[in-house]
Tab-separated table of C-alpha atoms and ligand atoms in Angstrom:
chain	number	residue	atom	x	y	z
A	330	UNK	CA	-31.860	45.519	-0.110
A	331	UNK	CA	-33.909	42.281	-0.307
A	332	UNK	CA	-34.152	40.243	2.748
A	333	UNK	CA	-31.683	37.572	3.214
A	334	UNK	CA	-32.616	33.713	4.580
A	335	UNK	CA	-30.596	31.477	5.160
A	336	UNK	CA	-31.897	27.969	5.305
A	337	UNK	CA	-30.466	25.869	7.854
A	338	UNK	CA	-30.498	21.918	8.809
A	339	UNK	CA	-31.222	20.765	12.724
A	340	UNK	CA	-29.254	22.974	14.514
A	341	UNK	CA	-27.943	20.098	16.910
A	342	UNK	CA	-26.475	18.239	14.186
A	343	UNK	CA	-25.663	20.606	11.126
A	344	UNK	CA	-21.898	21.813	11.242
A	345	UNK	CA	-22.316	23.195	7.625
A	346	UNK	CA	-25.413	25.191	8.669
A	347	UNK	CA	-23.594	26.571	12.031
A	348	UNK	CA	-20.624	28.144	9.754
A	349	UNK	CA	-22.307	30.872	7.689
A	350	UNK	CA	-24.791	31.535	10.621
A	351	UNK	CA	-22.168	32.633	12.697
A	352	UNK	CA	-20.007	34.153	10.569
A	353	UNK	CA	-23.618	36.496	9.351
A	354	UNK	CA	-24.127	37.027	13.481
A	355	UNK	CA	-20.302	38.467	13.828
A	356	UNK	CA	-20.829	40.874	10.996
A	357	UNK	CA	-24.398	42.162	11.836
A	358	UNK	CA	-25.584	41.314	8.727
A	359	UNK	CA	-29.254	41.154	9.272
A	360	UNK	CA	-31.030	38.295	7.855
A	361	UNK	CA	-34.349	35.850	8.581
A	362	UNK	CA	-33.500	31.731	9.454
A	363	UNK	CA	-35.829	29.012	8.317
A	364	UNK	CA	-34.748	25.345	9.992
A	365	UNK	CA	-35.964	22.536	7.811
A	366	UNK	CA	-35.380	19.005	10.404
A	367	UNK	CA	-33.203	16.069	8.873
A	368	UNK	CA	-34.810	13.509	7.909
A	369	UNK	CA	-38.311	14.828	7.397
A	370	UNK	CA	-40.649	14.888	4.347
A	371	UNK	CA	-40.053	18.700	4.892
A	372	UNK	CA	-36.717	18.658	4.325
A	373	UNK	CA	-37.478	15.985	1.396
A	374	UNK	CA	-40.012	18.081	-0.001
A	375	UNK	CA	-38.542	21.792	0.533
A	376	UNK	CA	-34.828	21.867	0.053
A	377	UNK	CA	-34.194	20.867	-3.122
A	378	UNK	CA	-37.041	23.536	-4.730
A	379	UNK	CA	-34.494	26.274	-2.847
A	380	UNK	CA	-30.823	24.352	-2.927
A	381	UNK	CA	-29.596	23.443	-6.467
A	382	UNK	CA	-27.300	20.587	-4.168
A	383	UNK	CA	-30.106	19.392	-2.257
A	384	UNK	CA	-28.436	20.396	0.854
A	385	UNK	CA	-27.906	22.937	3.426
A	386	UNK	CA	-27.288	25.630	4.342
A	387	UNK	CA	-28.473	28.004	1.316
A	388	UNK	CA	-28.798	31.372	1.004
A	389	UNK	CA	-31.594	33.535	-0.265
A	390	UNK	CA	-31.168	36.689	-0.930
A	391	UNK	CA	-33.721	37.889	-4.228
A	392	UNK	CA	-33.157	36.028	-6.602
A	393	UNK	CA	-29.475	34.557	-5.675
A	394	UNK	CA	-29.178	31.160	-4.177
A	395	UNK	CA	-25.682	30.544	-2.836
A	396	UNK	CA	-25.559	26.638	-1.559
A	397	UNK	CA	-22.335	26.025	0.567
A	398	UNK	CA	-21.141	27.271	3.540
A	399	UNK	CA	-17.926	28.612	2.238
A	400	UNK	CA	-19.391	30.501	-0.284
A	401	UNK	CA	-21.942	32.197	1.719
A	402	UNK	CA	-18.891	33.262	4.048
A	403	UNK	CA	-17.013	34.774	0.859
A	404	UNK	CA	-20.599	36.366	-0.006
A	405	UNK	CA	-21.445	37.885	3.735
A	406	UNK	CA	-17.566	39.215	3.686
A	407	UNK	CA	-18.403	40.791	0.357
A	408	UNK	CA	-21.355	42.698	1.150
A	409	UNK	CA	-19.224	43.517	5.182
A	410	UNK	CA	-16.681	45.572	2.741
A	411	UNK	CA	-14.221	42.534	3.451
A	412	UNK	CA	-15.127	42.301	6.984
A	413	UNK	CA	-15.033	38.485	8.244
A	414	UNK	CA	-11.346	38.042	6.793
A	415	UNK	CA	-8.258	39.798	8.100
A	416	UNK	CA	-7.029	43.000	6.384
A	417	UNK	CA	-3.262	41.550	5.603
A	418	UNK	CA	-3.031	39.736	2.474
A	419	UNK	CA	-0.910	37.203	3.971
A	420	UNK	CA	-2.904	36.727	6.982
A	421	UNK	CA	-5.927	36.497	4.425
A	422	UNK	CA	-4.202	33.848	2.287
A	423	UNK	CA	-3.749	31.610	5.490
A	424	UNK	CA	-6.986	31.750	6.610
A	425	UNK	CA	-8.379	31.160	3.501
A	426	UNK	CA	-5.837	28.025	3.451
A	427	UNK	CA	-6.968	26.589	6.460
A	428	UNK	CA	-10.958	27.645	5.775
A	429	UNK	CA	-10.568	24.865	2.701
A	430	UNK	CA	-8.394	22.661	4.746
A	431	UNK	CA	-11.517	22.440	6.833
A	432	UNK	CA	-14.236	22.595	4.193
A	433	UNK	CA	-12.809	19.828	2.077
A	434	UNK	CA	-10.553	17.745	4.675
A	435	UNK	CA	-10.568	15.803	8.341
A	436	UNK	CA	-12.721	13.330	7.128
A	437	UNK	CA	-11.684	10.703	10.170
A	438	UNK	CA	-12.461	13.547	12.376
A	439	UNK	CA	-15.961	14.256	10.896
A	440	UNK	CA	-16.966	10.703	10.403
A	441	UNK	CA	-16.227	9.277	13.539
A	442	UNK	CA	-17.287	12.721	15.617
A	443	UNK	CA	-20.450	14.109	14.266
A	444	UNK	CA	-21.314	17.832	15.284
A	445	UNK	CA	-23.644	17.023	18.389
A	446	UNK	CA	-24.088	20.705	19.959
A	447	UNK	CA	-25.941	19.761	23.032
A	448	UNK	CA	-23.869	15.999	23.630
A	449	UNK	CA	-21.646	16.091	26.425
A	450	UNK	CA	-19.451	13.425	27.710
A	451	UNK	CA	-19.104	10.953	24.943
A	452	UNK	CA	-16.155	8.907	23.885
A	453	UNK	CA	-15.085	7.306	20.411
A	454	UNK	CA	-12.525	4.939	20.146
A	455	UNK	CA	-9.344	6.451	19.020
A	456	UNK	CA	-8.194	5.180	15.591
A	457	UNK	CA	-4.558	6.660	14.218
A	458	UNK	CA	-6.147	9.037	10.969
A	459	UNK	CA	-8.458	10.412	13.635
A	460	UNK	CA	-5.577	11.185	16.397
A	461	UNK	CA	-3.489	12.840	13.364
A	462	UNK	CA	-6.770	15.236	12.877
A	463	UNK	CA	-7.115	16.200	16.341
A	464	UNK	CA	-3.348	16.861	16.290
A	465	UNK	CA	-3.536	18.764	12.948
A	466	UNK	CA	-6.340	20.885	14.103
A	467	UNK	CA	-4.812	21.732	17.625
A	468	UNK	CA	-1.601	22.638	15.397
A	469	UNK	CA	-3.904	25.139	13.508
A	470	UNK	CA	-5.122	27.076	16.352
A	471	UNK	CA	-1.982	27.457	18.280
A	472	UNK	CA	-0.008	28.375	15.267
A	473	UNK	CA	-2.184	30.896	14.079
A	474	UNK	CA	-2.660	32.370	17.604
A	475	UNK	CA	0.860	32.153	18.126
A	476	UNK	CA	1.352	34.356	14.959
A	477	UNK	CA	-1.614	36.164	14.214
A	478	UNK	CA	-3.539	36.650	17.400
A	479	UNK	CA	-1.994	39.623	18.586
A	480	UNK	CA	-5.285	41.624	18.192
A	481	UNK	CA	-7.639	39.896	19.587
A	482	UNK	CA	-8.780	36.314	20.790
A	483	UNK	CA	-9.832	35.011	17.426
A	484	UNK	CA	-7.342	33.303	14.857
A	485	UNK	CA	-6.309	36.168	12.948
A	486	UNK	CA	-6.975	38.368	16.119
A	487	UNK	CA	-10.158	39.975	15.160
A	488	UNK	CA	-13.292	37.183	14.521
A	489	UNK	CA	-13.039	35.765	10.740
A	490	UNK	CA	-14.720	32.770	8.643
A	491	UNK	CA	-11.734	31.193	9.679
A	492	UNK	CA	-13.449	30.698	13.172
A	493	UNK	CA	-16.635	30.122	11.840
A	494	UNK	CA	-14.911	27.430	10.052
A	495	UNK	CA	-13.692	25.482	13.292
A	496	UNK	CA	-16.590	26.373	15.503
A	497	UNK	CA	-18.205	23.069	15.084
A	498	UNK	CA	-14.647	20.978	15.690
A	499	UNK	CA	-14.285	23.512	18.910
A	500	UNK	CA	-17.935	21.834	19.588
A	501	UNK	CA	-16.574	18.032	18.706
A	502	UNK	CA	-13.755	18.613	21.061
A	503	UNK	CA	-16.395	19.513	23.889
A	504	UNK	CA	-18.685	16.720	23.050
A	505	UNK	CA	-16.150	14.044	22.447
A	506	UNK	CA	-13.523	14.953	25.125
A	507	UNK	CA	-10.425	15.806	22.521
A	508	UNK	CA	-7.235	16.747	23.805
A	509	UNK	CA	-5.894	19.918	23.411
A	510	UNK	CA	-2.852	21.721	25.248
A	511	UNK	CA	-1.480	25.673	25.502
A	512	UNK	CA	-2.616	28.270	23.071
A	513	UNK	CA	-4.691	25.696	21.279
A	514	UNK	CA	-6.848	25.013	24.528
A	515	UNK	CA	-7.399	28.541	25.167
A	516	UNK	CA	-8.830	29.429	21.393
A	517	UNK	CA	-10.884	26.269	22.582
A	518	UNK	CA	-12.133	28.086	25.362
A	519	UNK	CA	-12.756	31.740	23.498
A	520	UNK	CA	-14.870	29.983	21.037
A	521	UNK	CA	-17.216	27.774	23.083
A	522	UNK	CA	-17.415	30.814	24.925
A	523	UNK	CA	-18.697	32.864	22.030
A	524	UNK	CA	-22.308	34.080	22.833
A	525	UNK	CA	-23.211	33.843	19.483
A	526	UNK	CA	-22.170	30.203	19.692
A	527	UNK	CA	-23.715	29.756	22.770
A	528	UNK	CA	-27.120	30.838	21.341
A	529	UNK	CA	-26.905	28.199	18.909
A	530	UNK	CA	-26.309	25.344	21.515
A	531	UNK	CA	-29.126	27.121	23.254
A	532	UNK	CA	-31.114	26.721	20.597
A	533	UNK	CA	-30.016	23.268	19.424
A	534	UNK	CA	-30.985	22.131	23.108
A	535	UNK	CA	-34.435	22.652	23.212
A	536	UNK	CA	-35.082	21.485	19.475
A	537	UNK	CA	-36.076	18.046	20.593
A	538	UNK	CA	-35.258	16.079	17.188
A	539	UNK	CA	-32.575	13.437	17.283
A	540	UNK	CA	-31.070	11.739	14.229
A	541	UNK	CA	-29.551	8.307	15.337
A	542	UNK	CA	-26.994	8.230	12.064
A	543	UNK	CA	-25.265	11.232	13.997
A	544	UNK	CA	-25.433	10.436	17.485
A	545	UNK	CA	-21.983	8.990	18.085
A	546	UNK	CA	-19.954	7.386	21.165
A	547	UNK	CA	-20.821	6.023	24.628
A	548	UNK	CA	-21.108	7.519	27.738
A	549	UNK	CA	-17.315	8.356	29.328
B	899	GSH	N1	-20.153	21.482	1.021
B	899	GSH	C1	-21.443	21.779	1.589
B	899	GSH	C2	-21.895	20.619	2.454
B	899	GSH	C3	-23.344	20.749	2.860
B	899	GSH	C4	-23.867	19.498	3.535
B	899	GSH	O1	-23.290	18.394	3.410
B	899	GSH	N2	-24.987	19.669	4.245
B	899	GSH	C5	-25.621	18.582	4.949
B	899	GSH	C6	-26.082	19.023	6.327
B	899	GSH	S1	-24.825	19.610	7.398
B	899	GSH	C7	-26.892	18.179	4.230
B	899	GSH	O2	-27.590	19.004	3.675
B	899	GSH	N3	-27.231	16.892	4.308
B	899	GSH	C8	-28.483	16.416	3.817
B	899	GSH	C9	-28.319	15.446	2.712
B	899	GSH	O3	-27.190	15.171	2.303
B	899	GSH	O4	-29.364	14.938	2.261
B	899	GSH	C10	-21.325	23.076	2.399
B	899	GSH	O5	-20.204	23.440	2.755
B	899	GSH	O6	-22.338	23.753	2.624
């Protein structure tokens, strides 16, 4: 089998990239990682000759390029035998429900609480469409841990794209200080405590590149 990169953004900053690597990590699917900085004449010059959007994260693997981070989760679940989303149809159907609620929605929560993996201690000002994300998000995790998380500590019990999904949001609610209560604040706690996750922050600490558009709040 050809070997498979997958191009990432600044690890610090790029939620999108963070998704698929994870997801690839809980699988064991083995594969090489090229980080091309924000705001570089790299990233200017490089990513759109691999990524038909311009963007990343891509995925090569021969001759395939697969450009979003939900796709490359279907893909790596695909070659896992279905691995990476639970066995129960149902189950399956939800997570794939709230995989696009995240892909495509929360847009107060992403604009005013950029992905910052090694920020700690910031505050945003509260606005009412961003309070009704944080509540719809904690009402995610504790209802599917409530009825699907018999298994295991993950979402659907065992680890799925769904939790790659809201890995960086578990990172916003570090960074930012976001409430969250019961079952909801213990999947919080399972996922920043996620090695694999940890690795990344590792990672995204000692990259030294900061991007002012995304560094967000003031000191709390
Ligand atoms: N829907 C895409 C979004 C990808 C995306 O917006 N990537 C950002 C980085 S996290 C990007 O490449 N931004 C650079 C740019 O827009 O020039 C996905 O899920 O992969």
């Amino acid at each position: 089998m050809d070997t498979m990169t997958l191009v990432l953004g600044t690890k610090n900053y790029s939620s999108w990239s963070l998704r698929p690597w994870l997801l690839l990590r809980h699988l064991g699917i083995a594969f090489a990682e090229r980080v091309i900085h924000f705001d570089t004449e790299e990233f200017a010059a490089e990513v759109p000759k691999l990524s038909p959007s311009r963007r990343v994260p891509v995925l090569l693997h021969g001759e395939l390029r697969v450009w979003d981070s939900l796709a490359i989760c279907e893909y790596a679940s695909e070659l896992a035998g279905g691995r990476g989303w639970p066995a129960d149809a149902g189950a399956r159907a939800e997570a794939r429900a709230i995989a696009a609620e995240m892909h495509a929605g929360f847009p107060a929560l992403r604009a005013a609480c950029p992905m910052n993996a090694r920020a700690r201690h910031r505050r945003v000002p509260m606005s009412s469409e961003l309070e009704w994300d944080i509540r719809r998000v904690a009402a995610i995790w504790d209802g599917c841990r409530r009825r699907h998380g018999r298994d295991g500590p993950w979402l659907f019990g065992a680890y799925s794209a769904a939790d790659a999904m809201y890995a960086p949001v578990a990172l916003r609610f570090l960074t930012y200080g976001l409430p969250a209560q019961g079952a909801a604040a213990e999947y919080l706690q399972t996922t920043l405590a996620d090695a694999d996750l940890r690795r990344w922050v590792a990672e995204a600490e000692v990259e030294g590149v900061i991007v002012p558009s995304d560094e967000a709040g003031v000191p709390a």
